[in-house]
XYZ file of C-alpha atoms in Angstrom:
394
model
C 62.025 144.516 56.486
C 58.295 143.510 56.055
C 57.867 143.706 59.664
C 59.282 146.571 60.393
C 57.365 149.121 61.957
C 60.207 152.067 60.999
C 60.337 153.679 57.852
C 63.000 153.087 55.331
C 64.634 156.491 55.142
C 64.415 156.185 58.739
C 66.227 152.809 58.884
C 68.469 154.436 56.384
C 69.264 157.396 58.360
C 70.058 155.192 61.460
C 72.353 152.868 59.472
C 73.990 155.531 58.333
C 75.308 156.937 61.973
C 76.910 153.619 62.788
C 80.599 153.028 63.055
C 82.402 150.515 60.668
C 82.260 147.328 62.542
C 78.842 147.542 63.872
C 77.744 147.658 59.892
C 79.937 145.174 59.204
C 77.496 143.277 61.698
C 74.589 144.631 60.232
C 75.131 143.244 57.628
C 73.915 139.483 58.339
C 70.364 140.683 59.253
C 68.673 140.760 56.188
C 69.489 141.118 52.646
C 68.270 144.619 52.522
C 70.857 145.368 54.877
C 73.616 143.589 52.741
C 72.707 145.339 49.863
C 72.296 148.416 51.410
C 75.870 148.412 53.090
C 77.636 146.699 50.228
C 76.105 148.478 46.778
C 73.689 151.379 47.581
C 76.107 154.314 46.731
C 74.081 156.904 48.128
C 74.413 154.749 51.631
C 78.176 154.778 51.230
C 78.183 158.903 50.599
C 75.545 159.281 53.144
C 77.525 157.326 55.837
C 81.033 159.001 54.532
C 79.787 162.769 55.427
C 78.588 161.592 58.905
C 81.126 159.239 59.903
C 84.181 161.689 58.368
C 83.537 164.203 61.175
C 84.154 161.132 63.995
C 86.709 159.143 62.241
C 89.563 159.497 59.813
C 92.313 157.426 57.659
C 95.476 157.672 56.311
C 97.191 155.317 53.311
C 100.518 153.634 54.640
C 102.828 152.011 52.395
C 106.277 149.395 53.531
C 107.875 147.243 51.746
C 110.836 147.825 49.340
C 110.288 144.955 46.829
C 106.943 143.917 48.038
C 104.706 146.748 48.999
C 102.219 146.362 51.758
C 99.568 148.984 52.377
C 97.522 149.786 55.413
C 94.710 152.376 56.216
C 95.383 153.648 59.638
C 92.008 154.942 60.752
C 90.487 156.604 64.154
C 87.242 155.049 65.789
C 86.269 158.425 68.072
C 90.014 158.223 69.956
C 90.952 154.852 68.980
C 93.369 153.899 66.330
C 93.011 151.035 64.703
C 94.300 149.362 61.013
C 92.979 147.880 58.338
C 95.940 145.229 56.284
C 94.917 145.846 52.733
C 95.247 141.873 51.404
C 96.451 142.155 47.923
C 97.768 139.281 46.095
C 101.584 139.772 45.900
C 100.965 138.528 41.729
C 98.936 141.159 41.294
C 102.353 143.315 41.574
C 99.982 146.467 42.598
C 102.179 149.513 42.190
C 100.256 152.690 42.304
C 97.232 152.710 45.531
C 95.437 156.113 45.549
C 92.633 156.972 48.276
C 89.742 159.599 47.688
C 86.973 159.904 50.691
C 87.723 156.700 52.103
C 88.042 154.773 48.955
C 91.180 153.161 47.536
C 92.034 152.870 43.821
C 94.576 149.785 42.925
C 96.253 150.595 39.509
C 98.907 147.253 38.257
C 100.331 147.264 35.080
C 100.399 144.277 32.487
C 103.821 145.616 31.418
C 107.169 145.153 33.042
C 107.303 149.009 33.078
C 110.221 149.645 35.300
C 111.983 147.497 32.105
C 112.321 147.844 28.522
C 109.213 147.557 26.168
C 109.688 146.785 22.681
C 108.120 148.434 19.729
C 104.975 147.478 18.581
C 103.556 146.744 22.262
C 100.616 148.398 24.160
C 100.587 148.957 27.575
C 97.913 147.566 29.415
C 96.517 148.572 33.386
C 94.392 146.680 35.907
C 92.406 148.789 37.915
C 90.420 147.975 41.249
C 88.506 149.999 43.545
C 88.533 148.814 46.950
C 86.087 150.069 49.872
C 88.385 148.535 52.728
C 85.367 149.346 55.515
C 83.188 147.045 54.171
C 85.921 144.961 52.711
C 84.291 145.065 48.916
C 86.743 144.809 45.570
C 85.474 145.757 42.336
C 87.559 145.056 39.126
C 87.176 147.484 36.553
C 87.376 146.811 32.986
C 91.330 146.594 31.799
C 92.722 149.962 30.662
C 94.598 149.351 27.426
C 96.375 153.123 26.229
C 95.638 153.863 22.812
C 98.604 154.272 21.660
C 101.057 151.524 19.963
C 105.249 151.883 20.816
C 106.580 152.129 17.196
C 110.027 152.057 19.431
C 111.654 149.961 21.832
C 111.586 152.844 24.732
C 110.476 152.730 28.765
C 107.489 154.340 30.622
C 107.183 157.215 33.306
C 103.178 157.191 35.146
C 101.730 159.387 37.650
C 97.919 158.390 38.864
C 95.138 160.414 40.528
C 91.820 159.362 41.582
C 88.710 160.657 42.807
C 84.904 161.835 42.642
C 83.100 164.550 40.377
C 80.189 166.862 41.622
C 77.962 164.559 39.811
C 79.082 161.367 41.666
C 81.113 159.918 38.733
C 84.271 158.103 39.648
C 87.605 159.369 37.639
C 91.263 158.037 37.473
C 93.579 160.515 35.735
C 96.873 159.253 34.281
C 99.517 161.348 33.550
C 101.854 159.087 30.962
C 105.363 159.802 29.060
C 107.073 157.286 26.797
C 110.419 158.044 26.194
C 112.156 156.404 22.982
C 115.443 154.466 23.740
C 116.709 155.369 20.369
C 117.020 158.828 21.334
C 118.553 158.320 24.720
C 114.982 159.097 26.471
C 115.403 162.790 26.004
C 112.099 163.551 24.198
C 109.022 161.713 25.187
C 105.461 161.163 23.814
C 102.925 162.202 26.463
C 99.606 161.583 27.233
C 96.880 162.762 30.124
C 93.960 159.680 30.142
C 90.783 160.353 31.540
C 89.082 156.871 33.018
C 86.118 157.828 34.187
C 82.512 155.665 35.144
C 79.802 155.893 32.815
C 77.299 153.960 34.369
C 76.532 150.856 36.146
C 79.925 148.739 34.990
C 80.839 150.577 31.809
C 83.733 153.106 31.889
C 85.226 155.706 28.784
C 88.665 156.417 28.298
C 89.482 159.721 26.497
C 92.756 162.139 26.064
C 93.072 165.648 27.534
C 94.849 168.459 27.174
C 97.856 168.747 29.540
C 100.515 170.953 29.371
C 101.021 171.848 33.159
C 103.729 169.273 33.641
C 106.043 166.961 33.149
C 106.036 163.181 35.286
C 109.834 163.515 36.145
C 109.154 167.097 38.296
C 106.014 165.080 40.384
C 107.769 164.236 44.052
C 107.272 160.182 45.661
C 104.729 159.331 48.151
C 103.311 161.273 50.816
C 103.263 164.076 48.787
C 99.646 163.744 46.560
C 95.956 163.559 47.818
C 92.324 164.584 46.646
C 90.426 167.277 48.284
C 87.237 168.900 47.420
C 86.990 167.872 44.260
C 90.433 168.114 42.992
C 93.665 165.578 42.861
C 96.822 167.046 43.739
C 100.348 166.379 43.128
C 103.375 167.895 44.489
C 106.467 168.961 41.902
C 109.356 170.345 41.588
C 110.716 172.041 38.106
C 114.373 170.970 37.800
C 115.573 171.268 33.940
C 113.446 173.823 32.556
C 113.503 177.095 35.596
C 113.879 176.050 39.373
C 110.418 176.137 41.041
C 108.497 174.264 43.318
C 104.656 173.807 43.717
C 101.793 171.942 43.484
C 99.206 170.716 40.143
C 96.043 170.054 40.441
C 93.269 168.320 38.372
C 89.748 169.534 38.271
C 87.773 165.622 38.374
C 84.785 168.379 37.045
C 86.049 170.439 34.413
C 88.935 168.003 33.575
C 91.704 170.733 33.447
C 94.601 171.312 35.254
C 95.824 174.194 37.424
C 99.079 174.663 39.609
C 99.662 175.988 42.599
C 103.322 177.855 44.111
C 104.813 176.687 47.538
C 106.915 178.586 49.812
C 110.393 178.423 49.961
C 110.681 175.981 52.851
C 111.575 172.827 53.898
C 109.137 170.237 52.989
C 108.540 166.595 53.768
C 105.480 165.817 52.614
C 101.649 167.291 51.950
C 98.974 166.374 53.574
C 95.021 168.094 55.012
C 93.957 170.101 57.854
C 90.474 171.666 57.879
C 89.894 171.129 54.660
C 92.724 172.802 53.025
C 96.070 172.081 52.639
C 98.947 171.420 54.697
C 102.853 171.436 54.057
C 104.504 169.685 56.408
C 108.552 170.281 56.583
C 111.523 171.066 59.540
C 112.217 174.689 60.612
C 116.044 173.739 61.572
C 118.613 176.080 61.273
C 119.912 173.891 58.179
C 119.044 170.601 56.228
C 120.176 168.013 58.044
C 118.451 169.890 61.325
C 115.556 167.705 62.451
C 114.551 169.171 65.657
C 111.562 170.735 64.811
C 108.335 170.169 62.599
C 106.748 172.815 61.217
C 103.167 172.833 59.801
C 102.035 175.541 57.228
C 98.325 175.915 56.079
C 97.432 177.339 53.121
C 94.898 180.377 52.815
C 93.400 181.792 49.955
C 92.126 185.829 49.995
C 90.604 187.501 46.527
C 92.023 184.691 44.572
C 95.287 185.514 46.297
C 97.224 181.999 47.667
C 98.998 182.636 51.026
C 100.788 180.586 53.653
C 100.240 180.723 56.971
C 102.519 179.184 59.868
C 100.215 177.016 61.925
C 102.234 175.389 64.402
C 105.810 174.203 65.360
C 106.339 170.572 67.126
C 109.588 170.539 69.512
C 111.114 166.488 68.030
C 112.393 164.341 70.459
C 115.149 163.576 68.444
C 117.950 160.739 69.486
C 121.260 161.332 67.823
C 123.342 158.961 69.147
C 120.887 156.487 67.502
C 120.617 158.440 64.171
C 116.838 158.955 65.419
C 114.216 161.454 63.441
C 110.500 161.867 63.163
C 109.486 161.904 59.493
C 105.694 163.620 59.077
C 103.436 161.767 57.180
C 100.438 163.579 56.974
C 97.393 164.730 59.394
C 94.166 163.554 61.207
C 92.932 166.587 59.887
C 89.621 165.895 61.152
C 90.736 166.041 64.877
C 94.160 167.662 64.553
C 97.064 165.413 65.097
C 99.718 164.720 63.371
C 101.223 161.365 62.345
C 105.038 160.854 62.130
C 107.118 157.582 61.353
C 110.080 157.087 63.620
C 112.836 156.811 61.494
C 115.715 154.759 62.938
C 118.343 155.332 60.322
C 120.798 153.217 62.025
C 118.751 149.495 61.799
C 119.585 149.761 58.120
C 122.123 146.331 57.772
C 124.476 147.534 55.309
C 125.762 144.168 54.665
C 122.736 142.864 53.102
C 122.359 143.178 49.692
C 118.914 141.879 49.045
C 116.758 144.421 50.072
C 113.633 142.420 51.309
C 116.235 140.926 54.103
C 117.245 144.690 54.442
C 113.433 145.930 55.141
C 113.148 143.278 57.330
C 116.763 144.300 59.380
C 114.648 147.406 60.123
C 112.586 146.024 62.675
C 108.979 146.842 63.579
C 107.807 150.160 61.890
C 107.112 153.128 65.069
C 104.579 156.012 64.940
C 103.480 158.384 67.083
C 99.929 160.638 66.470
C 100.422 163.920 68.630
C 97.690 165.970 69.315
C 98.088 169.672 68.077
C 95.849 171.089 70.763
C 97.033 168.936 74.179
C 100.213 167.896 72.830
C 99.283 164.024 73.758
C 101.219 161.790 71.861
C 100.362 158.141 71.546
C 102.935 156.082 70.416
C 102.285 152.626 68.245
C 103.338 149.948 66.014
C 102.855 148.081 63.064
C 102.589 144.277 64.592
C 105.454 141.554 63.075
C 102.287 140.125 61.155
C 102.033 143.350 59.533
C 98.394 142.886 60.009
C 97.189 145.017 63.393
C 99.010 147.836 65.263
C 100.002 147.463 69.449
C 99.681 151.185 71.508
C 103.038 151.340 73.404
C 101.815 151.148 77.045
C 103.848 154.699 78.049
C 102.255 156.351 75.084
C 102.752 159.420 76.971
C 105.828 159.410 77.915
C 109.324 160.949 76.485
C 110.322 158.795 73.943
């Protein structure tokens, strides 16, 4: 940089309108490029806010007993992947995303078994930037709180990013007692959150929005401006469906009704939220998507129908799209082909039956031009292939 005849903030500013791989390039010049890309925060936000309006990702998860993730991302029109590496021992089981950032949450404790009395449970937490391939480890979460039972563990995780640039995991937490048959649990709301530098605080909130068993699976929770969301469903206490949100500023929590309507999963379209479900004539009718934005008028919460998407739907081969969630950025929508039918009932171990599956289809269709491009997840898992009719009838 001593040679330079360009300003810093100018250098900056150019660095800053590059695309992924030619910083990842950039990156060998000089230190002051290496430390620029890989730990100048104000770079990273910088480059996020120009780069979101060219590119976008989405969070993929495979894998019954071992989980794989991949961010699915869009280079101007090209789609490419990024294989998220983690360490199979690590046994990573929630892997939130907020702006292009991943959080990797694995816990110490066998929590899907029993956990005796006297134990406390203990969390490892990453955040990974998987453009510039960087891993941080934070500090081990250990909840203060110490079973005086033998009893088993229900989590739900959020991440994201306060006004002020701090970095927040929420964790919603319930402990139910095995001596009571698990009717009555102990719950807690955590607050991680990033003090400074590489020191984080722990703390307990107020939450009394929810309970963990009503929170739906996967593809249904995501951060947007400024807030975490989860989708639910009240079962035991009044039927109701909707979505809960947490405020990473004011640290409280809010909910949000849905529509009575099918839905598949959630997901973001011009910055606000998007329910993504069938309009069939009943449940098990698979023929059409139908995308539903939400709009919001003097504090008044509507739904709006944005579009329906005709399925090319094989039934002879037990053949549906499933939406995942949308490029919001440049409207299309992604959908997993789900080939019911590859299932091999006769295996009982169910990495053999993941693999019996076969290769993992998608297809991205454009909402405007109706374009679909079809693509897979390669055997390696590692890359995807663009089918070569990607336009054509599947």
């Amino acid at each position: 940089m001593e040679d330079c005849r360009l300003s810093t903030d100018l250098v900056v500013d150019i660095l800053s309108r590059l695309p992924v791989k030619s910083l990842m390039r950039f990156k060998c010049v000089c230190k002051f490029f290496y430390d620029l890309i890989t730990s100048d925060r104000h770079f990273m936000d910088t480059h996020y806010g120009i780069r979101k309006a060219k590119t976008d990702c989405v969070l993929l998860e495979a894998g019954l007993v071992v989980r794989e993730y991949y961010l699915l991302y869009k280079e101007s029109s090209e789609i490419e992947c990024i294989y998220l590496d983690i360490p199979p021992t690590t046994r990573v089981q929630w892997v939130k995303c907020c702006q292009g950032m991943l959080c990797l949450i694995s816990p110490r404790n066998e929590i899907t078994y029993k956990l005796d009395h006297g134990d406390y449970l203990i969390y490892d937490i990453w955040i990974c930037n998987p453009s510039i391939k960087k891993v941080k480890a934070l500090p081990s979460l250990t909840v203060p709180y110490r079973l005086p039972y033998d009893a088993f563990v229900r989590n739900e995780f959020g991440f994201g990013i306060s006004n002020d640039m701090t970095l927040k995991v929420v964790m919603l937490l319930e402990i139910y007692s095995l001596d009571d048959g698990g009717r009555i649990p102990h719950q807690m709301t955590l607050v991680y959150s990033q003090v400074g530098g590489e020191s984080w605080s722990l703390r307990q909130i107020n939450n009394s929005v929810t309970s963990c068993c009503d929170i739906e699976g996967a593809n249904n929770d995501f951060y947007l401006k400024g807030r975490y969301y989860w989708r639910a469903e009240r079962v035991y206490d009044g039927y109701g469906r909707y979505l809960i949100w947490f405020d990473m500023n004011c640290e409280v929590f809010g909910t949000i009704e849905l529509p009575v309507v099918s839905i598949y999963s959630v997901s973001i379209m011009n910055e606000t939220i998007a329910l993504l479900g069938y309009s069939g004539k009943d449940d098990w009718d698979f023929s059409c998507i139908e995308i539903l934005l939400m709009m919001e008028d003097d504090n008044n919460t509507y739904w709006n129908k944005k579009s329906n998407i005709d399925c090319v739907v094989n039934v002879d081969n037990n053949e549906s799209w499933r939406p995942i969630g949308i490029w919001n950025l440049d409207g299309e929508l992604l959908v997993f082909i789900d080939h019911r039918n590859d299932w091999d009932s006769d295996h009982s171990d169910p990495d053999h039956a993941h693999d019996v599956r076969g290769v993992p289809y998608f297809i991205s269709l454009d909402l405007v031009t109706q374009e679909r491009k079809m693509f897979s997840l390669s055997k390696q898992r590692k890359s995807i292939t663009i089918a070569s009719n990607s336009t054509a009838d599947f």
